[in-house]
Short mmCIF file of C-alpha atoms in Angstrom, two decimals:
data_model
loop_
_atom_site.label_atom_id
_atom_site.label_comp_id
_atom_site.label_asym_id
_atom_site.label_seq_id
_atom_site.Cartn_x
_atom_site.Cartn_y
_atom_site.Cartn_z
CA MET A 1295 -4.52 21.38 -19.30
CA GLY A 1296 -6.45 23.22 -16.85
CA ASP A 1297 -8.28 20.51 -15.51
CA THR A 1298 -4.68 18.40 -15.17
CA ARG A 1299 -3.00 20.81 -12.95
CA ARG A 1300 -5.95 21.10 -10.86
CA ASN A 1301 -6.71 17.93 -10.68
CA TYR A 1302 -3.15 16.56 -10.20
CA ALA A 1303 -2.55 19.26 -7.32
CA ALA A 1304 -5.66 18.02 -5.57
CA LEU A 1305 -4.91 15.07 -5.54
CA SER A 1306 -1.20 14.76 -4.41
CA ALA A 1307 -2.32 17.17 -1.57
CA PHE A 1308 -5.09 14.62 -0.82
CA LEU A 1309 -2.49 12.17 -0.63
CA PHE A 1310 -0.01 13.92 0.95
CA CYS A 1311 -2.74 14.77 3.88
CA PHE A 1312 -4.09 10.80 4.21
CA PHE A 1313 -0.82 9.69 4.54
CA PHE A 1314 0.04 12.22 6.84
CA ALA A 1315 -2.08 10.80 9.61
CA GLN A 1316 -1.61 7.02 8.52
CA ALA A 1317 1.53 7.88 9.61
CA MET A 1318 0.38 9.25 12.49
CA THR A 1319 -1.66 6.56 13.72
CA MET A 1320 0.19 3.37 11.83
CA SER A 1321 3.85 3.92 11.60
CA LEU A 1322 4.36 3.26 16.12
CA LEU A 1323 1.32 1.26 16.22
CA SER A 1324 3.84 -2.25 17.09
CA ILE A 1325 5.36 0.14 19.54
CA TRP A 1326 2.22 1.42 21.23
CA LEU A 1327 0.69 -2.06 21.52
CA THR A 1328 3.79 -3.31 22.92
CA ARG A 1329 5.15 -1.21 25.34
CA GLY A 1330 2.19 1.28 25.63
CA LEU A 1331 -0.27 -1.12 26.67
CA GLY A 1332 1.57 -4.02 27.37
CA LEU A 1333 0.86 -6.48 24.73
CA ASN A 1334 3.11 -9.40 24.40
CA GLY A 1335 4.34 -10.61 20.70
CA VAL A 1336 1.46 -13.02 20.20
CA GLU A 1337 -1.02 -10.42 21.32
CA ALA A 1338 0.31 -8.04 18.97
CA GLY A 1339 0.43 -10.04 16.05
CA THR A 1340 -3.46 -10.62 16.94
CA VAL A 1341 -4.02 -7.69 17.02
CA PHE A 1342 -2.70 -6.98 13.65
CA SER A 1343 -4.70 -10.01 11.84
CA ALA A 1344 -7.56 -8.65 13.56
CA ASN A 1345 -6.66 -5.53 11.28
CA PHE A 1346 -5.80 -7.85 8.17
CA ILE A 1347 -9.12 -9.22 8.93
CA GLY A 1348 -10.83 -6.58 8.66
CA ALA A 1349 -9.54 -5.12 5.81
CA MET A 1350 -10.31 -8.15 3.92
CA CYS A 1351 -13.75 -7.66 4.38
CA ALA A 1352 -13.87 -4.70 2.86
CA GLN A 1353 -11.27 -4.93 -0.38
CA PRO A 1354 -14.04 -6.91 -2.63
CA LEU A 1355 -15.95 -4.32 -1.10
CA TYR A 1356 -13.64 -1.35 -1.83
CA GLY A 1357 -12.96 -3.01 -5.86
CA TYR A 1358 -16.37 -3.06 -6.87
CA LEU A 1359 -17.28 -0.22 -5.22
CA SER A 1360 -14.96 1.64 -6.89
CA ASP A 1361 -15.24 -0.06 -10.38
CA ARG A 1362 -18.97 0.86 -10.03
CA MET A 1363 -17.98 4.93 -9.52
CA GLY A 1364 -15.94 4.83 -11.91
CA LEU A 1365 -14.80 9.02 -11.84
CA ARG A 1366 -17.17 9.93 -8.86
CA ARG A 1367 -15.34 10.60 -4.90
CA VAL A 1368 -18.00 8.74 -3.15
CA VAL A 1369 -14.89 6.38 -1.51
CA PRO A 1370 -12.51 8.92 -1.64
CA ALA A 1371 -14.90 11.18 0.40
CA ALA A 1372 -15.80 8.21 2.19
CA ILE A 1373 -12.34 6.94 3.72
CA ALA A 1374 -11.98 11.14 4.64
CA LEU A 1375 -14.85 11.15 6.81
CA LEU A 1376 -13.20 8.30 9.30
CA VAL A 1377 -10.19 9.48 8.87
CA VAL A 1378 -11.54 12.89 10.71
CA LEU A 1379 -12.70 9.79 13.41
CA SER A 1380 -8.96 8.77 14.24
CA GLY A 1381 -8.38 10.99 17.08
CA LEU A 1382 -11.45 10.26 19.10
CA PHE A 1383 -11.02 6.36 18.16
CA PHE A 1384 -7.57 5.25 19.35
CA SER A 1385 -7.47 7.25 23.29
CA PHE A 1386 -11.57 6.88 23.82
CA VAL A 1387 -12.27 3.44 21.66
CA TYR A 1388 -9.26 1.50 20.88
CA ALA A 1389 -6.87 1.51 23.94
CA PRO A 1390 -9.72 1.12 26.55
CA LEU A 1391 -11.30 -2.51 24.77
CA LEU A 1392 -7.89 -3.46 24.28
CA ARG A 1393 -6.84 -2.88 27.99
CA TRP A 1394 -10.31 -4.31 29.15
CA ASN A 1395 -10.58 -7.74 26.36
CA ILE A 1396 -7.70 -8.25 23.64
CA VAL A 1397 -10.34 -10.14 21.86
CA ILE A 1398 -13.43 -7.37 21.23
CA GLY A 1399 -10.66 -4.65 21.29
CA ALA A 1400 -8.95 -6.52 18.30
CA VAL A 1401 -12.13 -6.92 16.32
CA ILE A 1402 -13.91 -3.29 16.78
CA GLY A 1403 -10.01 -2.34 15.91
CA GLY A 1404 -9.71 -4.16 12.73
CA ILE A 1405 -12.92 -3.31 11.46
CA TYR A 1406 -11.68 0.54 11.75
CA LEU A 1407 -8.32 0.34 10.98
CA GLY A 1408 -8.69 -2.36 8.57
CA VAL A 1409 -11.70 -0.02 6.31
CA THR A 1410 -9.72 3.26 6.88
CA PHE A 1411 -6.13 3.24 6.69
CA ILE A 1412 -5.29 -0.18 5.32
CA ALA A 1413 -7.72 -1.12 2.40
CA GLY A 1414 -8.56 2.89 2.38
CA SER A 1415 -4.95 3.34 0.94
CA TYR A 1416 -4.64 0.66 -1.95
CA ALA A 1417 -8.99 2.11 -2.46
CA LEU A 1418 -7.22 5.76 -2.99
CA GLU A 1419 -4.22 4.88 -4.98
CA SER A 1420 -6.72 3.15 -7.30
CA TYR A 1421 -9.04 6.47 -7.57
CA VAL A 1422 -5.38 8.54 -8.24
CA ASP A 1423 -4.57 5.71 -11.28
CA ARG A 1424 -8.03 6.12 -12.60
CA VAL A 1425 -8.22 9.59 -12.51
CA GLY A 1426 -4.28 9.99 -14.13
CA ARG A 1427 -5.25 7.61 -16.77
CA LYS A 1428 -8.40 10.35 -18.03
CA TYR A 1429 -5.30 13.11 -17.67
CA GLY A 1430 -2.83 12.87 -18.48
CA PHE A 1431 -0.69 12.18 -15.37
CA GLU A 1432 1.39 9.31 -14.01
CA TYR A 1433 -0.06 7.55 -10.53
CA SER A 1434 3.74 7.31 -9.29
CA ARG A 1435 4.07 11.89 -9.41
CA VAL A 1436 0.87 11.63 -7.09
CA ARG A 1437 1.93 9.05 -4.81
CA LEU A 1438 5.32 10.69 -4.09
CA TRP A 1439 2.98 13.19 -2.44
CA GLY A 1440 2.13 10.46 -0.40
CA SER A 1441 5.02 9.67 0.58
CA LEU A 1442 6.16 12.98 1.48
CA GLY A 1443 3.30 13.36 3.69
CA PHE A 1444 4.19 10.20 5.28
CA ALA A 1445 8.09 11.22 5.63
CA SER A 1446 6.41 14.95 7.15
CA ALA A 1447 4.63 12.30 10.39
CA ALA A 1448 7.15 10.29 10.59
CA MET A 1449 9.77 12.99 11.21
CA PHE A 1450 8.80 13.98 14.93
CA SER A 1451 6.35 11.54 15.65
CA GLY A 1452 8.87 9.48 17.62
CA GLU A 1453 9.62 12.38 19.53
CA LEU A 1454 5.58 13.24 19.98
CA TYR A 1455 4.78 9.44 20.58
CA ASN A 1456 7.20 9.35 24.07
CA ILE A 1457 5.68 13.08 25.18
CA ASP A 1458 2.04 11.57 24.73
CA PRO A 1459 0.61 8.91 21.71
CA GLY A 1460 -2.49 10.95 21.87
CA ILE A 1461 -0.54 14.14 20.40
CA ASN A 1462 -0.16 11.82 17.16
CA PHE A 1463 -3.50 10.55 17.27
CA VAL A 1464 -5.19 14.18 17.38
CA LEU A 1465 -2.86 15.32 14.90
CA ALA A 1466 -3.84 12.25 12.01
CA SER A 1467 -7.31 13.95 12.73
CA VAL A 1468 -7.06 17.39 11.68
CA ALA A 1469 -5.01 15.89 8.66
CA GLY A 1470 -8.72 14.53 7.85
CA ILE A 1471 -10.53 17.78 8.20
CA VAL A 1472 -8.34 19.54 5.79
CA LEU A 1473 -9.40 16.58 3.29
CA LEU A 1474 -12.78 16.92 2.97
CA PRO A 1475 -11.89 20.43 1.48
CA ILE A 1476 -9.62 19.32 -0.76
CA LEU A 1477 -11.43 16.82 -3.07
CA ALA A 1478 -14.12 19.05 -3.19
CA ALA A 1479 -11.40 21.27 -4.98
CA ALA A 1480 -10.97 18.23 -7.49
CA ARG A 1481 -12.25 19.09 -10.97
CA VAL A 1482 -13.21 15.37 -12.07
CA GLU A 1483 -15.38 15.20 -15.42
CA ARG A 1484 -17.16 11.38 -15.91
CA ASP A 1485 -17.21 10.60 -19.83
CA ALA A 1486 -20.96 9.38 -20.44
CA GLY A 1487 -19.70 6.31 -22.01
CA GLU A 1488 -17.10 5.19 -19.72
CA GLN A 1489 -19.60 5.99 -16.77
CA LEU A 1490 -22.60 3.94 -18.27
CA LEU A 1491 -20.00 0.93 -18.14
CA ALA A 1492 -19.29 1.32 -15.03
CA ASP A 1493 -22.57 1.75 -13.75
CA ARG A 1494 -23.22 -2.09 -15.69
CA LEU A 1495 -20.78 -3.84 -13.81
CA THR A 1496 -22.79 -6.78 -11.94
CA PRO A 1497 -20.60 -9.03 -9.70
CA ARG A 1498 -20.88 -11.53 -11.65
CA ASP A 1499 -18.96 -9.99 -14.19
CA SER A 1500 -15.85 -8.72 -11.81
CA ALA A 1501 -15.81 -12.56 -10.42
CA VAL A 1502 -14.85 -13.28 -14.16
CA LEU A 1503 -10.99 -12.73 -13.05
CA PHE A 1504 -10.84 -15.20 -11.13
CA THR A 1505 -11.30 -17.47 -13.52
CA GLN A 1506 -8.60 -15.81 -15.40
CA PRO A 1507 -4.79 -18.09 -15.25
CA LYS A 1508 -3.10 -14.83 -15.23
CA PHE A 1509 -4.62 -13.63 -11.96
CA TRP A 1510 -3.15 -16.72 -10.27
CA GLY A 1511 -0.08 -16.23 -11.78
CA PHE A 1512 0.25 -12.83 -10.26
CA MET A 1513 -1.17 -14.25 -6.71
CA VAL A 1514 1.69 -15.96 -6.51
CA LEU A 1515 3.69 -13.09 -5.86
CA ILE A 1516 1.24 -10.95 -3.86
CA LEU A 1517 0.07 -14.21 -1.53
CA GLY A 1518 3.97 -15.57 -1.42
CA VAL A 1519 6.98 -12.11 -1.51
CA THR A 1520 5.03 -9.09 -0.90
CA ASN A 1521 3.04 -11.13 2.04
CA LEU A 1522 5.82 -12.81 3.94
CA TYR A 1523 7.58 -8.94 3.43
CA LEU A 1524 4.73 -7.04 4.98
CA VAL A 1525 4.49 -9.33 7.84
CA TYR A 1526 7.98 -8.94 8.78
CA ASP A 1527 7.88 -5.22 8.21
CA GLN A 1528 4.82 -4.68 10.59
CA GLN A 1529 7.22 -5.57 13.93
CA PHE A 1530 10.09 -4.52 12.47
CA PRO A 1531 9.86 -1.05 14.53
CA PHE A 1532 10.24 -2.47 17.93
CA TYR A 1533 13.34 -4.79 16.77
CA PHE A 1534 14.88 -1.33 15.41
CA SER A 1535 14.15 0.16 18.46
CA SER A 1536 15.60 -2.88 20.18
CA LEU A 1537 18.73 -2.30 19.21
CA PHE A 1538 19.24 1.10 20.12
CA PRO A 1539 21.15 1.97 24.16
CA THR A 1540 17.53 3.13 25.09
CA PRO A 1541 13.56 2.13 23.69
CA GLU A 1542 13.30 6.09 23.83
CA ALA A 1543 16.44 6.72 21.63
CA GLY A 1544 15.12 4.36 18.95
CA ASN A 1545 11.11 5.00 18.92
CA ALA A 1546 12.96 8.72 18.08
CA MET A 1547 16.23 7.57 15.49
CA PHE A 1548 13.21 5.39 13.80
CA GLY A 1549 11.13 8.30 13.39
CA TYR A 1550 14.40 10.91 12.15
CA LEU A 1551 15.18 7.60 9.52
CA ASN A 1552 11.53 6.46 8.36
CA SER A 1553 11.27 10.02 7.62
CA ALA A 1554 15.12 10.07 5.64
CA GLN A 1555 13.99 6.94 3.73
CA ILE A 1556 10.14 8.02 2.86
CA PHE A 1557 12.31 11.22 1.50
CA VAL A 1558 14.66 8.97 -0.68
CA GLU A 1559 11.04 6.98 -1.96
CA ALA A 1560 9.84 10.23 -2.61
CA GLY A 1561 12.67 10.59 -5.17
CA GLY A 1562 12.11 6.95 -6.10
CA MET A 1563 8.76 7.76 -7.22
CA PHE A 1564 9.82 10.25 -9.48
CA LEU A 1565 12.13 7.99 -11.26
CA ALA A 1566 11.03 3.95 -10.43
CA PRO A 1567 8.48 4.78 -14.16
CA PHE A 1568 11.92 5.76 -16.51
CA LEU A 1569 13.53 2.24 -15.36
CA VAL A 1570 9.86 0.35 -15.38
CA ARG A 1571 9.27 1.75 -18.80
CA ARG A 1572 12.87 0.38 -20.10
CA ILE A 1573 12.88 -2.80 -18.34
CA GLY A 1574 8.89 -4.09 -18.22
CA ALA A 1575 6.81 -4.08 -15.79
CA THR A 1576 7.28 -7.83 -15.08
CA ARG A 1577 10.68 -7.72 -14.52
CA GLY A 1578 9.88 -4.53 -11.94
CA LEU A 1579 8.04 -6.67 -9.87
CA MET A 1580 11.01 -9.21 -9.98
CA ILE A 1581 13.69 -6.84 -9.17
CA ALA A 1582 11.37 -4.97 -6.20
CA THR A 1583 10.63 -7.98 -4.82
CA ALA A 1584 14.35 -9.54 -4.65
CA ILE A 1585 15.36 -6.32 -2.89
CA MET A 1586 12.83 -7.55 -0.02
CA ILE A 1587 14.39 -10.54 0.40
CA LEU A 1588 17.58 -9.39 0.84
CA ARG A 1589 16.07 -6.51 3.62
CA ILE A 1590 14.42 -9.45 5.69
CA ALA A 1591 17.95 -11.80 5.33
CA ALA A 1592 19.98 -8.71 5.98
CA SER A 1593 18.25 -7.62 9.43
CA GLY A 1594 18.42 -10.94 10.67
CA LEU A 1595 22.02 -10.04 10.52
CA ALA A 1596 21.74 -6.78 12.11
CA ILE A 1597 24.20 -6.49 14.90
CA GLY A 1598 23.27 -2.44 15.40
CA PRO A 1599 22.05 0.47 15.08
CA ALA A 1600 24.14 1.40 11.61
CA THR A 1601 23.10 -1.72 10.20
CA ILE A 1602 19.15 -1.94 11.03
CA SER A 1603 19.44 1.36 9.32
CA ALA A 1604 20.69 0.46 6.39
CA CYS A 1605 18.52 -2.53 6.06
CA LYS A 1606 15.36 -0.30 6.73
CA MET A 1607 17.13 2.70 3.93
CA MET A 1608 16.31 -0.17 1.39
CA HIS A 1609 12.81 0.00 1.63
CA ALA A 1610 13.22 3.59 -0.43
CA ILE A 1611 14.13 1.33 -3.24
CA GLU A 1612 11.98 -1.76 -3.61
CA LEU A 1613 8.18 0.51 -2.64
CA PRO A 1614 8.48 3.11 -5.52
CA ILE A 1615 10.01 0.18 -8.48
CA LEU A 1616 6.75 -1.82 -6.69
CA ALA A 1617 4.60 0.41 -6.97
CA VAL A 1618 4.42 1.54 -10.72
CA SER A 1619 5.00 -1.64 -11.52
CA LEU A 1620 2.32 -3.04 -10.12
CA PHE A 1621 -0.53 -0.75 -11.77
CA ARG A 1622 1.51 -1.07 -15.29
CA TYR A 1623 1.09 -5.02 -14.98
CA ILE A 1624 -2.91 -4.79 -14.62
CA ALA A 1625 -3.01 -2.20 -16.84
CA TYR A 1626 -1.41 -4.37 -19.24
CA HIS A 1627 -2.63 -7.48 -18.14
CA PHE A 1628 -6.26 -6.91 -17.67
CA GLU A 1629 -9.47 -4.83 -18.82
CA ALA A 1630 -9.74 -1.51 -17.75
CA ARG A 1631 -12.99 -1.48 -16.16
CA HIS A 1632 -11.52 -4.26 -13.78
CA ALA A 1633 -8.93 -2.77 -12.62
CA ALA A 1634 -9.85 -1.06 -9.45
CA THR A 1635 -10.97 -5.07 -8.29
CA VAL A 1636 -7.78 -6.58 -9.49
CA TYR A 1637 -6.31 -4.35 -7.48
CA MET A 1638 -7.95 -3.73 -4.42
CA VAL A 1639 -8.68 -8.16 -4.62
CA GLY A 1640 -5.40 -9.42 -6.36
CA VAL A 1641 -3.25 -7.53 -4.45
CA SER A 1642 -4.90 -5.41 -1.13
CA PHE A 1643 -7.04 -8.65 0.09
CA GLY A 1644 -4.61 -11.18 -1.36
CA HIS A 1645 -2.48 -9.08 1.45
CA SER A 1646 -4.63 -9.60 4.52
CA LEU A 1647 -5.68 -12.83 3.58
CA GLY A 1648 -2.11 -14.03 4.00
CA LEU A 1649 -1.51 -11.63 6.44
CA ALA A 1650 -4.48 -12.52 8.56
CA ILE A 1651 -2.61 -16.00 9.02
CA LEU A 1652 0.49 -15.38 9.06
CA SER A 1653 0.64 -12.42 11.61
CA PRO A 1654 0.41 -15.06 14.96
CA LEU A 1655 2.23 -17.44 13.60
CA ALA A 1656 5.02 -14.99 13.51
CA GLY A 1657 4.36 -13.64 17.09
CA ILE A 1658 4.68 -16.75 17.99
CA GLY A 1659 7.96 -17.39 15.72
CA TYR A 1660 9.36 -13.77 18.00
CA ASP A 1661 8.65 -14.79 21.46
CA ARG A 1662 10.08 -18.67 20.78
CA LEU A 1663 12.89 -17.78 18.21
CA GLY A 1664 13.92 -14.54 18.41
CA PHE A 1665 13.26 -11.72 15.37
CA GLN A 1666 16.82 -12.78 13.76
CA ASN A 1667 15.80 -16.45 13.68
CA THR A 1668 12.44 -15.06 12.40
CA TYR A 1669 13.66 -13.60 9.67
CA PHE A 1670 15.61 -15.71 8.61
CA LEU A 1671 12.95 -17.89 8.09
CA ILE A 1672 10.67 -15.66 6.37
CA ALA A 1673 13.35 -14.92 3.75
CA ALA A 1674 14.13 -18.32 2.82
CA MET A 1675 10.04 -18.75 2.27
CA ALA A 1676 10.29 -15.97 0.50
CA LEU A 1677 12.87 -16.68 -1.61
CA VAL A 1678 10.60 -19.92 -2.87
CA PHE A 1679 7.52 -18.08 -3.98
CA TRP A 1680 9.77 -15.70 -5.69
CA THR A 1681 11.37 -18.02 -7.31
CA VAL A 1682 8.24 -20.01 -8.60
CA SER A 1683 7.13 -16.59 -9.97
CA TRP A 1684 9.63 -16.24 -12.15
CA PHE A 1685 7.44 -18.84 -14.25
CA ALA A 1686 3.59 -18.13 -12.95
CA LEU A 1687 4.16 -14.35 -13.79
CA SER A 1688 3.27 -13.14 -17.50
CA PRO A 1689 5.23 -11.13 -19.29
CA THR A 1690 4.75 -7.69 -20.12
CA PRO A 1691 7.17 -6.31 -22.87
CA ARG A 1692 9.31 -2.90 -22.50
CA GLU A 1693 7.16 0.75 -23.51
CA THR A 1694 9.18 1.34 -26.22
CA GLY A 1695 6.02 3.39 -28.22
CA ARG A 1696 6.49 0.92 -31.57
CA ALA A 1697 3.12 0.22 -33.08
CA SER A 1698 1.82 -3.55 -33.35
CA SER A 1699 0.74 -4.84 -36.45
CA ALA A 1700 -2.06 -7.64 -36.67
CA THR A 1701 0.44 -10.34 -36.77
CA GLU A 1702 2.63 -8.83 -33.65
CA PRO A 1703 2.08 -9.14 -30.14
CA PRO A 1704 0.47 -6.45 -28.18
CA THR A 1705 2.47 -3.49 -27.18
CA VAL A 1706 2.08 -0.53 -25.26
CA ALA A 1707 0.86 2.81 -26.44
CA PRO A 1708 3.05 5.78 -26.58
CA LEU A 1709 3.74 7.75 -24.27
CA ASP A 1710 2.07 11.06 -23.86
CA PRO A 1711 4.42 13.72 -23.95
CA SER A 1712 2.80 15.28 -20.47
CA GLY A 1713 4.38 12.14 -18.70
CA GLY A 1714 0.68 9.89 -18.82
CA ALA A 1715 0.72 6.70 -20.90
CA ASP A 1716 -1.81 4.67 -20.97
CA VAL A 1717 -0.54 1.12 -20.93
CA ARG A 1718 -2.84 -1.51 -22.12
CA PRO A 1719 -2.96 -3.53 -24.97
CA LEU A 1720 -3.42 -0.91 -28.26
CA GLY A 1721 -7.24 -2.04 -29.20
CA SER A 1722 -8.13 -2.25 -25.92
CA ALA A 1723 -9.39 0.60 -25.28
CA ALA A 1724 -12.84 -0.13 -27.27
CA ARG A 1725 -14.62 -3.33 -25.24
#
């Protein structure tokens, strides 16, 4: 119990500081690009596309390294060092390059932001899930502290941006410096047998995933609904602020509302496991993505600050259900030694691939059709993929804790009293 509490506290603090830095650098990125640097919709879409291409290149490597490193802290330490550089990068590298040459700036920025804050966040979440399964605490109970970190930054990021965006970037670097001693405080013991399996993992072993129908069924939802939702969300702050009397008022209100939304989201992270266990991970995925589609369509109907703010708050309901359902779906349907690869390639790489393609198209839509009509089009496309996902996803049983027999389909292992659970099919631990 001593190591469990120590590791829970250390990883919670680590995610708090990382997501604080992410909020300081990424939450107002679309506003910084368009109003701060003067980019138009297509140019901003190109920058976002480059970010996700950079992440896309890093994600398969992150997945394989995470599975190969097992419980070693190599990947989290590398990400922490990159976060430390964020203040210098944004102010003295990224902004000058984007003003000088949009293509070169987008490429360099895409490499740094993709590796650090986009792919990096997925890699950290996968590591937390792996440690949580060993020490008996729920991934979402740690992730909620990440939400609180993001909310703490978002609470005043809009006001600081109105003073000087450089302040936000410096605070991100300060948070990065704190990450290193926090990670050193964790005490994660590596099981010799599990580490031996991880050390023997080869790229060919990981590539077997691409031959599994379950993997591609899972990708229908990821490549379709969640990708389209992220395309909608990435330039949402700009649209949000445009519905206020002045851009400055919109920026400040977005920061306040983003903070409130994420505090609610943190509470949802605590409660979501209870819901997902009772309905099963597959139903959880379908409910979360249905809320996504509803938010996209509702944003197109929004007519002022009150209605667009209500749309923003819907994210606090959807995200906790989605996050918990993703990890429990992966844990049930795929081998534990491939968990990071499935998450990094299936979810993270899948997002980056789709966003790299869709971001410039969305930018064209915003410039030519307007935000509202583009939102309606995105919602309609997402609804098609959501319908197909009902048939493409594999069923996941409710987590009742009932033992299975040799003639019954696999059930889920009993829940640990401490709040953690091993949701792999019974018997898979011996693989």
